[in-house]
Amino acid sequence: MKLFVSNSDIAENIEFKKSFVNPMIIGGALFSLVAIFINIELDFGNVLRIIPYVSLTVFSSLYFLVRSGRGLEFAKWSIVIISLTIANFLWYYNFGTHGPILYLFVVIFSYTIFMLDGKQFSLVLVILVLNVLVLFYLEYNNPSIVGKYPSIYARIIDVYLGVFLYLFIMYVLMSQAKRNYISEFLKARRADQLKSSFLANMSHEIRTPLNAIVGFSNILAEEQLSEEERRQYISIINSSNESLLRLVNDILDVSMIESDQLKIEFKDCELKKIMRELEDTYKMKLRSGGIQTIQIVNSSPVENYVVKVDCERLRQVLINLIDNAVKYTEKGRVEFGYEIEKKDLLFYVKDTGIGIKSSHMEFLFDRFYKVEDDKRKLYRGTGIGLYLTKKIVDLLNGNIWVVSDFGKGSQFYVSIPKAGVELKKTDIVIPISKSSYSDKDKTKLKILIVEDQQSNQDYYKAILKDQPFKLIHAMNGKEGVEEFKQNQDIDLVLMDIKMPVMNGFEALKEIKLIDDSVTVFALTAYAMSTDRQECTAAGFDNYFSKPLNKEILLEEISKLRDQNTRKPK
């Protein structure tokens, strides 16, 4: 079974290796430095004096190389190769088993356990074992090959000092291993606690909107309701639907980020349009929620700048930050906007809410972490919003940070590089929605709906019934192809993807073979960005994820009618 390794896993593995490489390099340099003085003091030969100088130079070079952020892999292997080379030289010139040098092989072996895995570790292990066996063979068959110490006292001093040096290096290795273990253990325990808290919050966040959806849906069945009450309950249901859908999307996005499947699409984005839409949305939310104690302020520049960025992900980041600001502000103002700096676009969201304690700052962008200082008030949330925001900002090659004064408010800042991005002023073009047709436009469109779920079929009938469309229905891809063969004047096909007998991709191929000019929209519960790309690559003319937005679908159908480029049959 092939395990997927994410970029975060790779980064953690690099940090783990660096935590051993640096101490080993420093330990090796200190070892060499002490060896220089010992060899001079004990009056050993010139070779034993030169070897520590060489190793000190090499280890010092490796230290500066790794510190510069480059050459970690090179340094890792250099330590193994250099240590083995030095060990063999020292075995010969430092009197073989008469001295302490064989302990160095134990140190090298301990190092490889932490630094190498799989085939790499096996390879070095085999080399180590063979190396020791060869040295044993040579010294066993010719004991005089390694020579003898100048005196018994020199041997005693060398062996015991060598033991202390090796103990020091083993202490460095084991201490680092212990620190890593304790750190990972505490992180795992904290992650487990946060996960439990997340699951509890998740249950609450799912059941709360579901309670409203189910409850008010049942109440709507009562005949004695006034029209005003019906509108109010429908508004609550729609709001709960949006809340539940955002929660599902956030969970899916986190899953995609952690598996490195979330793709960023840089394209032209009108900043003023985004900011105006956010301002209108949150003002309307506060009005509909009866909240009059919070003022929404859009402090963006008057000019409308067009920049290359992933519009949807930028919008998602700002929505998460503004949502948090509104949630934690009981009265005052929530201000958002952006500034164009020399190298960056700087977005900000400021509030006059409860603020954040300094003890929370370190963990604020961690997965599942949720600030809950005020036990008198429940702040809804799952603890993935800021984590998701941080990850998206990272994908946008930006930075996010927070400045907060507890009890007075918080300011979140997001900087995105604008190097190489053309900024230009342009007028905002606000699209006019065409969700319905006037009497003079009652030109009938023939639409084939291919959907295996009857409830979805009924929903599409309901939203299209007042429009000048002739609808044809099919319950799977194969039926859809047969219907198209019999009705080749069909103007539009609404195609589900996952269906029995024949799926949407297969049905699309068959239909395009019959008439490659017909327009086919994908309507699917697959909502990942990669799913959109897959549908576009397969030949779908448009893509809509479920739950379907009625206004958006009707607007796209209206565009099709007004700009129909289909070839005549």
PDB file of C-alpha atoms in Angstrom, residues 151-298:
ATOM      1  CA  SER A 151      53.533   4.263  26.697  1.00  0.00           C
ATOM      2  CA  ILE A 152      50.957   2.514  28.832  1.00  0.00           C
ATOM      3  CA  TYR A 153      50.049   5.880  30.395  1.00  0.00           C
ATOM      4  CA  ALA A 154      49.336   7.420  26.972  1.00  0.00           C
ATOM      5  CA  ARG A 155      46.988   4.510  26.208  1.00  0.00           C
ATOM      6  CA  ILE A 156      45.123   4.862  29.531  1.00  0.00           C
ATOM      7  CA  ILE A 157      44.671   8.612  29.077  1.00  0.00           C
ATOM      8  CA  ASP A 158      43.605   8.243  25.432  1.00  0.00           C
ATOM      9  CA  VAL A 159      41.069   5.491  26.111  1.00  0.00           C
ATOM     10  CA  TYR A 160      39.404   7.215  29.056  1.00  0.00           C
ATOM     11  CA  LEU A 161      39.336  10.627  27.388  1.00  0.00           C
ATOM     12  CA  GLY A 162      37.924   8.937  24.288  1.00  0.00           C
ATOM     13  CA  VAL A 163      35.172   7.372  26.386  1.00  0.00           C
ATOM     14  CA  PHE A 164      34.250  10.798  27.794  1.00  0.00           C
ATOM     15  CA  LEU A 165      34.152  12.269  24.286  1.00  0.00           C
ATOM     16  CA  TYR A 166      31.928   9.479  22.984  1.00  0.00           C
ATOM     17  CA  LEU A 167      29.679   9.809  26.020  1.00  0.00           C
ATOM     18  CA  PHE A 168      29.343  13.510  25.211  1.00  0.00           C
ATOM     19  CA  ILE A 169      28.359  12.793  21.598  1.00  0.00           C
ATOM     20  CA  MET A 170      25.898  10.075  22.673  1.00  0.00           C
ATOM     21  CA  TYR A 171      24.449  12.521  25.201  1.00  0.00           C
ATOM     22  CA  VAL A 172      23.897  15.048  22.404  1.00  0.00           C
ATOM     23  CA  LEU A 173      22.150  12.421  20.260  1.00  0.00           C
ATOM     24  CA  MET A 174      20.012  10.921  23.014  1.00  0.00           C
ATOM     25  CA  SER A 175      19.075  14.311  24.479  1.00  0.00           C
ATOM     26  CA  GLN A 176      17.855  15.469  21.084  1.00  0.00           C
ATOM     27  CA  ALA A 177      15.928  12.223  20.635  1.00  0.00           C
ATOM     28  CA  LYS A 178      14.343  12.681  24.062  1.00  0.00           C
ATOM     29  CA  ARG A 179      13.373  16.284  23.311  1.00  0.00           C
ATOM     30  CA  ASN A 180      11.826  15.259  19.999  1.00  0.00           C
ATOM     31  CA  TYR A 181       9.941  12.419  21.649  1.00  0.00           C
ATOM     32  CA  ILE A 182       8.555  14.597  24.448  1.00  0.00           C
ATOM     33  CA  SER A 183       7.636  17.337  21.979  1.00  0.00           C
ATOM     34  CA  GLU A 184       5.829  14.911  19.670  1.00  0.00           C
ATOM     35  CA  PHE A 185       4.143  13.203  22.611  1.00  0.00           C
ATOM     36  CA  LEU A 186       2.804  16.499  23.947  1.00  0.00           C
ATOM     37  CA  LYS A 187       1.702  17.568  20.458  1.00  0.00           C
ATOM     38  CA  ALA A 188      -0.069  14.240  19.931  1.00  0.00           C
ATOM     39  CA  ARG A 189      -1.814  14.447  23.300  1.00  0.00           C
ATOM     40  CA  ARG A 190      -2.871  18.023  22.669  1.00  0.00           C
ATOM     41  CA  ALA A 191      -4.028  17.131  19.149  1.00  0.00           C
ATOM     42  CA  ASP A 192      -6.113  14.297  20.591  1.00  0.00           C
ATOM     43  CA  GLN A 193      -7.715  16.675  23.089  1.00  0.00           C
ATOM     44  CA  LEU A 194      -8.377  19.232  20.349  1.00  0.00           C
ATOM     45  CA  LYS A 195      -9.834  16.522  18.109  1.00  0.00           C
ATOM     46  CA  SER A 196     -12.236  15.465  20.842  1.00  0.00           C
ATOM     47  CA  SER A 197     -13.222  19.092  21.332  1.00  0.00           C
ATOM     48  CA  PHE A 198     -13.578  19.480  17.551  1.00  0.00           C
ATOM     49  CA  LEU A 199     -15.907  16.475  17.296  1.00  0.00           C
ATOM     50  CA  ALA A 200     -18.061  17.846  20.113  1.00  0.00           C
ATOM     51  CA  ASN A 201     -18.148  21.277  18.435  1.00  0.00           C
ATOM     52  CA  MET A 202     -18.827  19.649  15.072  1.00  0.00           C
ATOM     53  CA  SER A 203     -21.827  17.809  16.454  1.00  0.00           C
ATOM     54  CA  HIS A 204     -23.139  21.077  17.852  1.00  0.00           C
ATOM     55  CA  GLU A 205     -22.465  23.039  14.661  1.00  0.00           C
ATOM     56  CA  ILE A 206     -24.210  20.427  12.489  1.00  0.00           C
ATOM     57  CA  ARG A 207     -27.195  19.846  14.744  1.00  0.00           C
ATOM     58  CA  THR A 208     -27.902  23.546  15.330  1.00  0.00           C
ATOM     59  CA  PRO A 209     -28.735  24.440  11.684  1.00  0.00           C
ATOM     60  CA  LEU A 210     -30.296  21.004  11.147  1.00  0.00           C
ATOM     61  CA  ASN A 211     -32.629  21.671  14.059  1.00  0.00           C
ATOM     62  CA  ALA A 212     -33.745  24.905  12.421  1.00  0.00           C
ATOM     63  CA  ILE A 213     -34.081  23.312   8.966  1.00  0.00           C
ATOM     64  CA  VAL A 214     -36.064  20.301  10.168  1.00  0.00           C
ATOM     65  CA  GLY A 215     -38.088  22.224  12.743  1.00  0.00           C
ATOM     66  CA  PHE A 216     -39.180  25.125  10.555  1.00  0.00           C
ATOM     67  CA  SER A 217     -39.760  22.820   7.564  1.00  0.00           C
ATOM     68  CA  ASN A 218     -42.312  20.943   9.666  1.00  0.00           C
ATOM     69  CA  ILE A 219     -43.883  24.185  10.860  1.00  0.00           C
ATOM     70  CA  LEU A 220     -44.255  25.375   7.248  1.00  0.00           C
ATOM     71  CA  ALA A 221     -46.614  22.452   6.669  1.00  0.00           C
ATOM     72  CA  GLU A 222     -49.125  24.064   9.041  1.00  0.00           C
ATOM     73  CA  GLU A 223     -51.873  25.884   7.142  1.00  0.00           C
ATOM     74  CA  GLN A 224     -52.651  28.557   9.765  1.00  0.00           C
ATOM     75  CA  LEU A 225     -49.345  30.396   9.256  1.00  0.00           C
ATOM     76  CA  SER A 226     -49.475  33.962   8.004  1.00  0.00           C
ATOM     77  CA  GLU A 227     -47.524  34.976   4.900  1.00  0.00           C
ATOM     78  CA  GLU A 228     -45.142  37.042   7.014  1.00  0.00           C
ATOM     79  CA  GLU A 229     -44.428  34.049   9.265  1.00  0.00           C
ATOM     80  CA  ARG A 230     -43.765  31.836   6.259  1.00  0.00           C
ATOM     81  CA  ARG A 231     -41.276  34.320   4.832  1.00  0.00           C
ATOM     82  CA  GLN A 232     -39.548  34.570   8.199  1.00  0.00           C
ATOM     83  CA  TYR A 233     -39.272  30.774   8.592  1.00  0.00           C
ATOM     84  CA  ILE A 234     -38.063  30.336   5.005  1.00  0.00           C
ATOM     85  CA  SER A 235     -35.389  32.969   5.662  1.00  0.00           C
ATOM     86  CA  ILE A 236     -34.230  31.051   8.761  1.00  0.00           C
ATOM     87  CA  ILE A 237     -34.119  27.786   6.790  1.00  0.00           C
ATOM     88  CA  ASN A 238     -32.078  29.413   4.021  1.00  0.00           C
ATOM     89  CA  SER A 239     -29.675  30.923   6.549  1.00  0.00           C
ATOM     90  CA  SER A 240     -29.262  27.541   8.266  1.00  0.00           C
ATOM     91  CA  ASN A 241     -28.673  25.895   4.885  1.00  0.00           C
ATOM     92  CA  GLU A 242     -25.889  28.373   4.121  1.00  0.00           C
ATOM     93  CA  SER A 243     -24.329  27.809   7.554  1.00  0.00           C
ATOM     94  CA  LEU A 244     -24.370  24.029   7.093  1.00  0.00           C
ATOM     95  CA  LEU A 245     -23.016  24.238   3.552  1.00  0.00           C
ATOM     96  CA  ARG A 246     -20.127  26.494   4.643  1.00  0.00           C
ATOM     97  CA  LEU A 247     -19.263  24.028   7.388  1.00  0.00           C
ATOM     98  CA  VAL A 248     -19.174  21.130   4.917  1.00  0.00           C
ATOM     99  CA  ASN A 249     -17.074  23.165   2.471  1.00  0.00           C
ATOM    100  CA  ASP A 250     -14.601  24.124   5.202  1.00  0.00           C
ATOM    101  CA  ILE A 251     -14.179  20.485   6.229  1.00  0.00           C
ATOM    102  CA  LEU A 252     -13.631  19.465   2.601  1.00  0.00           C
ATOM    103  CA  ASP A 253     -11.113  22.276   2.108  1.00  0.00           C
ATOM    104  CA  VAL A 254      -9.162  21.209   5.202  1.00  0.00           C
ATOM    105  CA  SER A 255      -9.123  17.645   3.901  1.00  0.00           C
ATOM    106  CA  MET A 256      -7.863  18.813   0.502  1.00  0.00           C
ATOM    107  CA  ILE A 257      -5.199  21.059   2.019  1.00  0.00           C
ATOM    108  CA  GLU A 258      -3.856  18.284   4.227  1.00  0.00           C
ATOM    109  CA  SER A 259      -3.644  15.952   1.231  1.00  0.00           C
ATOM    110  CA  ASP A 260      -2.101  18.724  -0.950  1.00  0.00           C
ATOM    111  CA  GLN A 261      -4.998  18.624  -3.405  1.00  0.00           C
ATOM    112  CA  LEU A 262      -6.247  22.183  -3.026  1.00  0.00           C
ATOM    113  CA  LYS A 263      -5.295  24.040  -6.191  1.00  0.00           C
ATOM    114  CA  ILE A 264      -4.846  27.788  -6.462  1.00  0.00           C
ATOM    115  CA  GLU A 265      -6.054  29.453  -9.673  1.00  0.00           C
ATOM    116  CA  PHE A 266      -4.546  32.891 -10.235  1.00  0.00           C
ATOM    117  CA  LYS A 267      -6.695  35.097 -12.435  1.00  0.00           C
ATOM    118  CA  ASP A 268      -7.787  38.727 -12.759  1.00  0.00           C
ATOM    119  CA  CYS A 269      -9.688  39.822  -9.688  1.00  0.00           C
ATOM    120  CA  GLU A 270     -11.444  43.150  -9.080  1.00  0.00           C
ATOM    121  CA  LEU A 271     -10.724  44.041  -5.469  1.00  0.00           C
ATOM    122  CA  LYS A 272     -13.336  46.777  -5.186  1.00  0.00           C
ATOM    123  CA  LYS A 273     -16.041  44.412  -6.381  1.00  0.00           C
ATOM    124  CA  ILE A 274     -15.088  41.836  -3.744  1.00  0.00           C
ATOM    125  CA  MET A 275     -14.986  44.462  -0.991  1.00  0.00           C
ATOM    126  CA  ARG A 276     -18.332  45.966  -1.989  1.00  0.00           C
ATOM    127  CA  GLU A 277     -19.970  42.528  -2.103  1.00  0.00           C
ATOM    128  CA  LEU A 278     -18.603  41.715   1.361  1.00  0.00           C
ATOM    129  CA  GLU A 279     -19.816  45.041   2.717  1.00  0.00           C
ATOM    130  CA  ASP A 280     -23.322  44.549   1.307  1.00  0.00           C
ATOM    131  CA  THR A 281     -23.469  40.928   2.476  1.00  0.00           C
ATOM    132  CA  TYR A 282     -22.529  41.635   6.083  1.00  0.00           C
ATOM    133  CA  LYS A 283     -24.699  44.744   6.365  1.00  0.00           C
ATOM    134  CA  MET A 284     -27.645  42.674   5.149  1.00  0.00           C
ATOM    135  CA  LYS A 285     -26.777  39.831   7.567  1.00  0.00           C
ATOM    136  CA  LEU A 286     -26.676  42.198  10.521  1.00  0.00           C
ATOM    137  CA  ARG A 287     -29.972  43.815   9.482  1.00  0.00           C
ATOM    138  CA  SER A 288     -31.723  40.487   8.989  1.00  0.00           C
ATOM    139  CA  GLY A 289     -30.338  39.264  12.315  1.00  0.00           C
ATOM    140  CA  GLY A 290     -31.609  42.349  14.100  1.00  0.00           C
ATOM    141  CA  ILE A 291     -28.063  43.347  15.153  1.00  0.00           C
ATOM    142  CA  GLN A 292     -27.802  47.128  15.434  1.00  0.00           C
ATOM    143  CA  THR A 293     -24.818  47.388  17.785  1.00  0.00           C
ATOM    144  CA  ILE A 294     -22.155  46.560  15.186  1.00  0.00           C
ATOM    145  CA  GLN A 295     -21.107  48.865  12.349  1.00  0.00           C
ATOM    146  CA  ILE A 296     -19.556  47.367   9.198  1.00  0.00           C
ATOM    147  CA  VAL A 297     -16.937  49.674   7.655  1.00  0.00           C
ATOM    148  CA  ASN A 298     -15.294  49.132   4.262  1.00  0.00           C
TER     149      ASN A 298
END
